[in-house]
CSV table of C-alpha atoms and ligand atoms in Angstrom, one decimal:
chain,number,residue,atom,x,y,z
A,235,MET,CA,-115.2,68.3,40.0
A,236,THR,CA,-115.5,66.0,37.0
A,237,GLU,CA,-117.4,66.9,33.9
A,238,ALA,CA,-119.8,64.0,34.7
A,239,PHE,CA,-120.5,65.5,38.1
A,240,LEU,CA,-121.1,69.0,36.7
A,241,THR,CA,-123.4,67.6,34.0
A,242,GLN,CA,-125.4,65.8,36.7
A,243,LEU,CA,-125.6,69.1,38.6
A,244,LEU,CA,-126.8,71.0,35.5
A,245,ASP,CA,-129.3,68.3,34.6
A,246,ALA,CA,-130.9,68.9,38.0
A,247,ILE,CA,-131.6,72.5,37.0
A,248,PRO,CA,-135.0,72.9,35.3
A,249,LEU,CA,-133.6,75.4,32.8
A,250,ALA,CA,-131.2,75.2,29.9
A,251,ALA,CA,-127.8,75.7,31.7
A,252,VAL,CA,-124.2,76.0,30.6
A,253,LEU,CA,-121.1,76.3,32.8
A,254,ILE,CA,-118.2,78.3,31.4
A,255,GLY,CA,-114.9,77.6,33.2
A,256,ARG,CA,-111.1,77.8,32.8
A,257,GLY,CA,-109.9,79.3,29.5
A,258,GLU,CA,-113.4,80.6,28.9
A,259,ARG,CA,-114.4,77.2,27.6
A,260,ILE,CA,-117.6,75.4,28.2
A,261,LEU,CA,-117.1,72.9,31.0
A,262,ALA,CA,-120.5,71.3,31.1
A,263,SER,CA,-124.1,71.7,29.8
A,264,ASN,CA,-127.4,70.0,30.3
A,265,ALA,CA,-129.7,68.4,27.7
A,266,GLN,CA,-131.9,71.5,27.4
A,267,ALA,CA,-128.9,73.7,26.7
A,268,ARG,CA,-127.6,71.3,24.1
A,269,SER,CA,-130.9,71.2,22.3
A,270,LEU,CA,-130.9,75.0,22.3
A,271,LEU,CA,-127.2,75.7,21.4
A,272,GLY,CA,-126.1,72.5,19.7
A,273,SER,CA,-125.0,69.0,20.8
A,274,ALA,CA,-121.2,69.5,20.7
A,275,ILE,CA,-120.6,72.6,22.7
A,276,VAL,CA,-118.7,71.2,25.6
A,277,GLY,CA,-115.0,72.0,25.3
A,278,ARG,CA,-115.5,74.9,22.9
A,279,HIS,CA,-114.7,78.5,23.6
A,280,PHE,CA,-118.0,80.2,24.7
A,281,ILE,CA,-117.8,82.7,21.8
A,282,THR,CA,-118.0,80.0,19.2
A,283,ALA,CA,-120.8,78.1,21.0
A,284,ILE,CA,-123.1,80.9,22.0
A,285,ARG,CA,-123.0,83.4,19.2
A,286,HIS,CA,-125.9,85.5,20.4
A,287,PRO,CA,-124.5,89.1,20.9
A,288,ALA,CA,-126.5,90.1,24.0
A,289,VAL,CA,-125.7,86.9,25.8
A,290,LEU,CA,-122.0,87.1,24.8
A,291,ASP,CA,-121.9,90.7,26.3
A,292,ALA,CA,-123.4,89.4,29.5
A,293,VAL,CA,-120.8,86.6,29.8
A,294,GLU,CA,-117.9,88.9,29.0
A,295,GLY,CA,-119.2,91.5,31.5
A,296,CYS,CA,-119.6,88.9,34.2
A,297,LEU,CA,-116.1,87.5,33.6
A,298,ARG,CA,-114.7,91.0,33.8
A,299,ASP,CA,-116.2,92.4,37.0
A,300,GLY,CA,-117.8,89.4,38.7
A,301,ASN,CA,-121.3,90.9,38.7
A,302,SER,CA,-124.3,88.9,37.5
A,303,ARG,CA,-126.1,90.0,34.3
A,304,ARG,CA,-129.6,89.5,32.9
A,305,THR,CA,-130.4,89.6,29.3
A,306,ARG,CA,-132.8,88.2,26.6
A,307,HIS,CA,-132.2,85.6,24.0
A,308,LEU,CA,-134.6,85.6,21.0
A,309,SER,CA,-134.6,82.8,18.6
A,310,SER,CA,-137.0,80.9,16.3
A,311,GLU,CA,-137.7,77.3,15.9
A,312,SER,CA,-140.0,75.8,13.2
A,313,GLY,CA,-141.3,79.3,12.5
A,314,ARG,CA,-142.2,79.9,16.1
A,315,ASP,CA,-140.6,82.9,18.0
A,316,LEU,CA,-139.0,81.9,21.3
A,317,THR,CA,-138.0,84.2,24.1
A,318,TYR,CA,-135.6,83.3,26.9
A,319,ASN,CA,-134.6,85.3,30.0
A,320,VAL,CA,-130.9,84.6,30.4
A,321,THR,CA,-128.9,85.1,33.6
A,322,ALA,CA,-125.1,85.0,33.7
A,323,SER,CA,-123.8,84.4,37.3
A,324,ARG,CA,-120.2,84.3,38.6
A,325,ILE,CA,-119.2,81.0,40.2
A,326,ASP,CA,-116.1,80.1,42.2
A,327,LEU,CA,-115.0,76.8,40.8
A,328,GLY,CA,-112.2,76.3,43.3
A,329,VAL,CA,-109.7,76.1,40.5
A,330,GLY,CA,-110.6,79.5,39.1
A,331,GLU,CA,-113.7,81.6,38.3
A,332,GLY,CA,-116.5,80.5,36.0
A,333,VAL,CA,-119.9,81.7,34.8
A,334,LEU,CA,-123.2,79.8,35.0
A,335,LEU,CA,-125.6,80.7,32.2
A,336,CYS,CA,-129.2,79.8,32.6
A,337,TYR,CA,-131.9,80.2,29.9
A,338,GLU,CA,-135.5,80.4,31.1
A,339,ASP,CA,-138.1,79.9,28.4
A,340,VAL,CA,-140.6,82.7,28.8
A,341,THR,CA,-142.3,82.3,25.4
A,342,SER,CA,-145.7,81.4,26.8
A,343,LEU,CA,-145.6,84.3,29.3
A,344,GLU,CA,-144.7,86.7,26.5
A,345,GLN,CA,-147.5,85.3,24.3
A,346,ALA,CA,-150.0,85.6,27.2
A,347,GLY,CA,-149.0,89.2,27.8
A,348,GLN,CA,-149.3,90.0,24.1
A,349,MET,CA,-152.8,88.3,24.0
A,350,ARG,CA,-153.9,90.3,27.0
A,351,ARG,CA,-152.7,93.6,25.4
A,352,ASP,CA,-154.4,92.7,22.1
A,353,PHE,CA,-157.6,91.8,23.9
A,354,VAL,CA,-157.8,95.1,25.8
A,355,ALA,CA,-157.0,97.0,22.6
A,356,ASN,CA,-159.8,95.1,20.7
A,357,VAL,CA,-162.4,95.7,23.5
A,358,SER,CA,-161.5,99.4,23.7
A,359,HIS,CA,-161.8,99.7,19.9
A,360,GLU,CA,-165.1,97.8,19.8
A,361,LEU,CA,-166.6,100.1,22.5
A,362,ARG,CA,-165.2,103.3,21.2
A,363,THR,CA,-167.0,103.2,17.9
A,364,PRO,CA,-170.6,103.1,19.3
A,365,LEU,CA,-169.6,105.4,22.2
A,366,THR,CA,-168.3,108.1,19.8
A,367,ALA,CA,-171.5,107.8,17.8
A,368,LEU,CA,-173.6,108.2,20.9
A,369,LEU,CA,-171.7,111.3,22.1
A,370,GLY,CA,-172.0,112.8,18.6
A,371,PHE,CA,-175.7,112.3,18.5
A,372,ILE,CA,-176.2,113.7,22.0
A,373,GLU,CA,-174.4,116.8,20.9
A,374,THR,CA,-176.6,117.1,17.8
A,375,LEU,CA,-179.8,116.6,19.8
A,376,ARG,CA,-178.8,119.4,22.1
A,377,GLY,CA,-177.8,121.7,19.3
A,378,PRO,CA,-178.9,121.7,15.6
A,379,ALA,CA,-181.7,119.1,16.1
A,380,ARG,CA,-183.1,120.8,19.2
A,381,ASN,CA,-186.3,121.8,17.5
A,382,ASP,CA,-186.5,119.1,14.8
A,383,PRO,CA,-188.7,116.2,16.0
A,384,ALA,CA,-188.2,114.1,12.8
A,385,ALA,CA,-184.4,114.3,13.1
A,386,GLN,CA,-184.6,113.6,16.9
A,387,ASP,CA,-186.6,110.5,16.1
A,388,ARG,CA,-184.1,109.3,13.5
A,389,PHE,CA,-181.1,110.0,15.8
A,390,LEU,CA,-182.7,108.3,18.8
A,391,THR,CA,-183.2,105.1,16.6
A,392,ILE,CA,-179.5,105.1,15.7
A,393,MET,CA,-178.6,105.8,19.4
A,394,GLU,CA,-180.7,102.9,20.5
A,395,ARG,CA,-179.0,100.6,17.9
A,396,GLU,CA,-175.5,101.7,19.1
A,397,ALA,CA,-176.5,101.2,22.8
A,398,HIS,CA,-177.7,97.7,22.0
A,399,ARG,CA,-174.4,97.0,20.2
A,400,MET,CA,-172.5,97.9,23.4
A,401,GLU,CA,-174.9,95.9,25.5
A,402,ARG,CA,-174.3,92.8,23.3
A,403,LEU,CA,-170.6,93.3,23.5
A,404,VAL,CA,-170.6,93.5,27.3
A,405,ARG,CA,-173.0,90.5,27.6
A,406,ASP,CA,-170.7,88.4,25.4
A,407,LEU,CA,-167.6,89.6,27.3
A,408,LEU,CA,-169.2,88.5,30.6
A,409,SER,CA,-170.3,85.2,29.1
A,410,LEU,CA,-166.7,84.6,27.9
A,411,SER,CA,-165.2,85.3,31.3
A,412,ARG,CA,-167.7,83.1,33.1
A,413,VAL,CA,-167.2,80.3,30.6
A,414,GLU,CA,-163.4,80.6,31.0
A,415,ALA,CA,-163.6,80.6,34.7
A,416,GLU,CA,-165.5,77.4,34.7
A,417,GLU,CA,-163.6,75.7,31.9
A,418,ARG,CA,-161.9,73.2,34.3
A,419,VAL,CA,-165.1,72.3,36.2
A,420,ARG,CA,-166.7,69.2,34.8
A,421,PRO,CA,-170.5,69.7,34.2
A,422,LYS,CA,-172.6,67.3,36.3
A,423,ASP,CA,-176.2,67.7,35.1
A,424,ARG,CA,-177.6,65.5,32.3
A,425,VAL,CA,-178.9,67.4,29.3
A,426,ASP,CA,-181.3,66.2,26.7
A,427,LEU,CA,-179.8,67.6,23.5
A,428,GLY,CA,-182.8,66.8,21.3
A,429,GLY,CA,-185.2,68.8,23.5
A,430,LEU,CA,-182.6,71.6,23.8
A,431,ALA,CA,-182.2,71.9,20.0
A,432,THR,CA,-186.0,72.1,19.5
A,433,SER,CA,-186.3,74.7,22.2
A,434,VAL,CA,-183.5,76.9,20.8
A,435,ALA,CA,-184.9,76.6,17.2
A,436,ARG,CA,-188.3,77.7,18.5
A,437,ALA,CA,-186.8,80.7,20.4
A,438,LEU,CA,-184.9,81.8,17.2
A,439,GLU,CA,-187.9,81.4,14.9
A,440,PRO,CA,-188.9,85.1,15.0
A,441,VAL,CA,-185.3,86.2,14.1
A,442,ALA,CA,-185.2,83.6,11.3
A,443,GLN,CA,-188.6,84.7,9.9
A,444,GLU,CA,-187.4,88.3,10.0
A,445,SER,CA,-184.4,87.3,7.8
A,446,ASP,CA,-186.6,84.9,5.7
A,447,VAL,CA,-184.6,81.9,6.8
A,448,LYS,CA,-186.0,78.5,7.6
A,449,ILE,CA,-184.6,76.5,10.6
A,450,GLU,CA,-185.0,72.7,10.2
A,451,VAL,CA,-184.3,70.3,13.1
A,452,ASP,CA,-183.6,66.7,12.4
A,453,LEU,CA,-183.3,64.4,15.5
A,454,ALA,CA,-182.3,60.8,15.1
A,455,GLY,CA,-184.9,59.9,17.8
A,456,VAL,CA,-182.5,58.0,20.0
A,457,ASP,CA,-181.6,58.8,23.6
A,458,MET,CA,-179.3,61.9,23.4
A,459,LYS,CA,-178.7,62.8,27.0
A,460,ILE,CA,-175.2,63.7,27.9
A,461,PRO,CA,-173.5,65.1,31.0
A,462,GLY,CA,-173.5,68.9,30.4
A,463,ASP,CA,-174.4,72.4,31.4
A,464,GLU,CA,-177.8,73.2,29.9
A,465,ASP,CA,-177.4,76.9,29.8
A,466,GLN,CA,-174.0,76.7,28.1
A,467,LEU,CA,-175.1,74.1,25.6
A,468,ARG,CA,-178.1,76.3,24.8
A,469,GLN,CA,-175.7,79.1,24.2
A,470,VAL,CA,-173.6,76.9,21.8
A,471,MET,CA,-176.7,76.0,19.8
A,472,THR,CA,-178.0,79.6,19.8
A,473,ASN,CA,-174.7,81.1,18.6
A,474,LEU,CA,-174.3,78.5,15.8
A,475,ILE,CA,-177.9,78.7,14.6
A,476,GLU,CA,-177.9,82.5,14.9
A,477,ASN,CA,-174.7,82.6,12.7
A,478,GLY,CA,-176.4,80.3,10.2
A,479,VAL,CA,-179.3,82.7,10.0
A,480,LYS,CA,-177.1,85.8,9.9
A,481,TYR,CA,-174.7,84.6,7.3
A,482,GLY,CA,-176.8,82.0,5.4
A,483,GLY,CA,-178.9,84.7,3.7
A,484,PRO,CA,-182.6,85.1,2.8
A,485,GLY,CA,-184.5,82.3,1.2
A,486,LYS,CA,-182.1,79.7,2.6
A,487,THR,CA,-182.4,77.0,5.3
A,488,VAL,CA,-180.3,76.3,8.4
A,489,SER,CA,-180.3,72.6,9.2
A,490,VAL,CA,-179.7,71.3,12.7
A,491,SER,CA,-179.1,67.6,13.1
A,492,ILE,CA,-178.2,65.6,16.1
A,493,SER,CA,-177.1,62.0,16.0
A,494,ARG,CA,-175.3,59.4,18.0
A,495,ALA,CA,-172.1,57.8,16.7
A,496,GLU,CA,-170.6,54.7,18.2
A,497,VAL,CA,-167.1,55.9,17.3
A,498,VAL,CA,-166.3,59.6,17.0
A,499,PRO,CA,-162.6,59.6,15.8
A,500,ALA,CA,-161.8,62.9,17.5
A,501,LEU,CA,-163.1,61.6,20.8
A,502,ARG,CA,-161.8,58.0,20.4
A,503,GLY,CA,-165.2,56.7,21.6
A,504,PRO,CA,-168.9,57.0,21.3
A,505,GLY,CA,-170.5,60.5,21.3
A,506,ILE,CA,-173.2,62.8,20.1
A,507,GLU,CA,-172.7,64.9,17.0
A,508,ILE,CA,-174.6,68.2,16.7
A,509,THR,CA,-174.3,69.7,13.2
A,510,VAL,CA,-175.5,73.1,12.1
A,511,ALA,CA,-175.3,73.7,8.4
A,512,ASP,CA,-176.3,76.6,6.3
A,513,GLN,CA,-176.5,77.4,2.6
A,514,GLY,CA,-174.7,80.7,2.8
A,515,PRO,CA,-171.6,81.9,0.9
A,516,GLY,CA,-169.2,79.7,2.9
A,517,ILE,CA,-165.9,80.6,4.3
A,518,GLU,CA,-162.5,80.5,2.6
A,519,LEU,CA,-160.1,77.8,3.9
A,520,VAL,CA,-157.5,80.4,5.2
A,521,HIS,CA,-160.0,81.8,7.7
A,522,LEU,CA,-161.2,78.4,9.2
A,523,PRO,CA,-158.4,77.9,11.8
A,524,ARG,CA,-158.8,81.5,13.1
A,525,LEU,CA,-162.6,81.7,13.4
A,526,THR,CA,-162.7,80.8,17.1
A,527,GLU,CA,-160.2,83.6,18.0
A,528,ARG,CA,-161.8,86.5,19.9
A,529,PHE,CA,-162.8,89.3,17.6
A,530,TYR,CA,-161.7,87.4,14.4
A,531,ARG,CA,-164.1,88.2,11.6
A,532,VAL,CA,-163.9,87.3,7.9
A,533,ASP,CA,-165.7,90.5,7.0
A,534,SER,CA,-165.8,93.0,10.0
A,535,HIS,CA,-168.2,95.4,8.2
A,536,ARG,CA,-170.7,92.6,7.5
A,537,SER,CA,-170.4,91.1,11.0
A,538,ARG,CA,-171.1,94.5,12.6
A,539,GLU,CA,-174.0,95.2,10.3
A,540,MET,CA,-175.5,91.9,11.4
A,541,GLY,CA,-175.1,92.9,15.1
A,542,GLY,CA,-172.1,90.5,15.6
A,543,THR,CA,-169.6,91.0,18.4
A,544,GLY,CA,-166.9,88.6,17.0
A,545,LEU,CA,-167.0,86.6,20.2
A,546,GLY,CA,-169.7,84.0,19.4
A,547,LEU,CA,-167.4,81.2,18.2
A,548,ALA,CA,-164.8,82.0,20.9
A,549,ILE,CA,-167.6,81.3,23.5
A,550,VAL,CA,-168.6,78.1,21.6
A,551,LYS,CA,-165.0,76.9,21.6
A,552,HIS,CA,-164.6,77.4,25.4
A,553,ILE,CA,-167.9,75.7,26.2
A,554,VAL,CA,-167.1,72.7,23.9
A,555,ASN,CA,-163.7,72.4,25.6
A,556,ARG,CA,-165.3,72.4,29.0
A,557,HIS,CA,-167.5,69.5,27.8
A,558,ARG,CA,-164.3,67.7,26.5
A,559,GLY,CA,-165.8,67.9,23.1
A,560,ARG,CA,-164.5,68.9,19.6
A,561,LEU,CA,-165.6,71.6,17.2
A,562,ARG,CA,-165.1,71.1,13.5
A,563,ILE,CA,-165.8,73.6,10.8
A,564,ASP,CA,-166.2,72.6,7.2
A,565,SER,CA,-166.8,75.2,4.6
A,566,GLU,CA,-166.1,76.1,1.0
A,567,PRO,CA,-166.9,79.3,-0.8
A,568,GLY,CA,-170.2,78.9,-2.5
A,569,ALA,CA,-171.1,75.7,-0.7
A,570,GLY,CA,-172.3,76.8,2.7
A,571,SER,CA,-170.8,76.2,6.1
A,572,ARG,CA,-171.1,73.2,8.4
A,573,PHE,CA,-170.3,73.4,12.2
A,574,THR,CA,-170.0,70.0,13.9
A,575,ILE,CA,-169.7,69.6,17.6
A,576,SER,CA,-168.9,66.2,19.0
A,577,LEU,CA,-169.6,65.6,22.7
A,578,PRO,CA,-168.6,62.5,24.7
A,579,LEU,CA,-171.4,60.4,26.2
A,580,ASP,CA,-169.9,60.3,29.7
B,760,ADP,P1,-169.8,87.4,14.9
B,760,ADP,O1,-170.4,88.0,16.1
B,760,ADP,O2,-169.0,88.3,14.0
B,760,ADP,O3,-170.8,86.6,14.1
B,760,ADP,P2,-168.5,84.8,15.6
B,760,ADP,O4,-167.4,84.6,16.6
B,760,ADP,O5,-169.9,84.2,15.8
B,760,ADP,O6,-168.7,86.4,15.5
B,760,ADP,O7,-168.0,84.4,14.1
B,760,ADP,C1,-166.8,84.9,13.7
B,760,ADP,C2,-166.8,85.1,12.2
B,760,ADP,O8,-166.9,83.9,11.5
B,760,ADP,C3,-167.9,86.0,11.7
B,760,ADP,O9,-167.6,87.3,11.8
B,760,ADP,C4,-168.0,85.5,10.2
B,760,ADP,O10,-167.1,86.2,9.4
B,760,ADP,C5,-167.6,84.0,10.3
B,760,ADP,N1,-168.8,83.1,10.4
B,760,ADP,C6,-169.3,82.5,11.5
B,760,ADP,N2,-170.3,81.7,11.2
B,760,ADP,C7,-170.4,81.8,9.8
B,760,ADP,C8,-171.3,81.1,8.9
B,760,ADP,N3,-172.3,80.3,9.3
B,760,ADP,N4,-171.1,81.4,7.6
B,760,ADP,C9,-170.2,82.3,7.2
B,760,ADP,N5,-169.3,82.9,8.0
B,760,ADP,C10,-169.4,82.6,9.3
């Protein structure tokens, strides 16, 4: 078996693969293995080429007793942690024994697992706080406040607020899972964005008035129909305008504008741009890339006080993705925030 033949064989394996042969030297490797371990590893003793202690132990064990071994190889590349599942298997090369090492990149699996665990921990934490409050008040109502109608009234008001908080959280979680499930299904209906913006602004008017915020809608007056899912686009506008009202502050204005652009750079073509801008305190640059992560909040206390679940922008991001659009957030402390959504015309 020539080195060229062995290299061809290893190149056909969809994993980084290294063959160790006579004299414990590396007989062949494929391109993925060379990018992982270095370009000039063929011909070298495996100890000088591999270096990673857990993998070295696996190769040595396999050479010693002929049994396959599994281990992990952790490394980092441009600041990103990478995880590989490594197998060392004994091979009969005809002219002696060898070991085939295969590295399977399981980084995305690991990350998905970590995200799932974080998500469950976050949801549990978000539910536990209002639940603990409810249980505490039930106990108080049954005990010390049994004959105190004024206290009962006060506690029931708090209990109602906490129950609403849980209801909003469950509603947003359900929305998120529905939106995620449909993310790959292209919307078919045509939606008039101008009409939708006007209707959302009208629906939010009472909330805005309560917070002493003005909502202004500026439509360019051109045809702004796009293929879309009306309920989901309503949710996008509602979440963004609601945030503008919540974080903008009293006495301020939330401006919604929709216009058509012949070239939207992010879409490489014509599109409709929906902008929701507020005159609030703005957001520091470091937070901007993370705002659409689930449960990410700049100020958790303030968000909870305003009835936020921390899921609004995550829902917006998924809906915009489903519409093959882009979300851009521009903000500066003291200069308000501006959320722009670009949606393709077809
Ligand atoms: P929440 O339910 O907390 O409002 P979102 O996902 O809608 O969750 O927003 C995430 C976080 O982004 C908020 O907690 C807040 O810190 C920040 N944020 C969103 N919109 C604005 C805005 N218009 N002005 C300032 N901060 C904002």
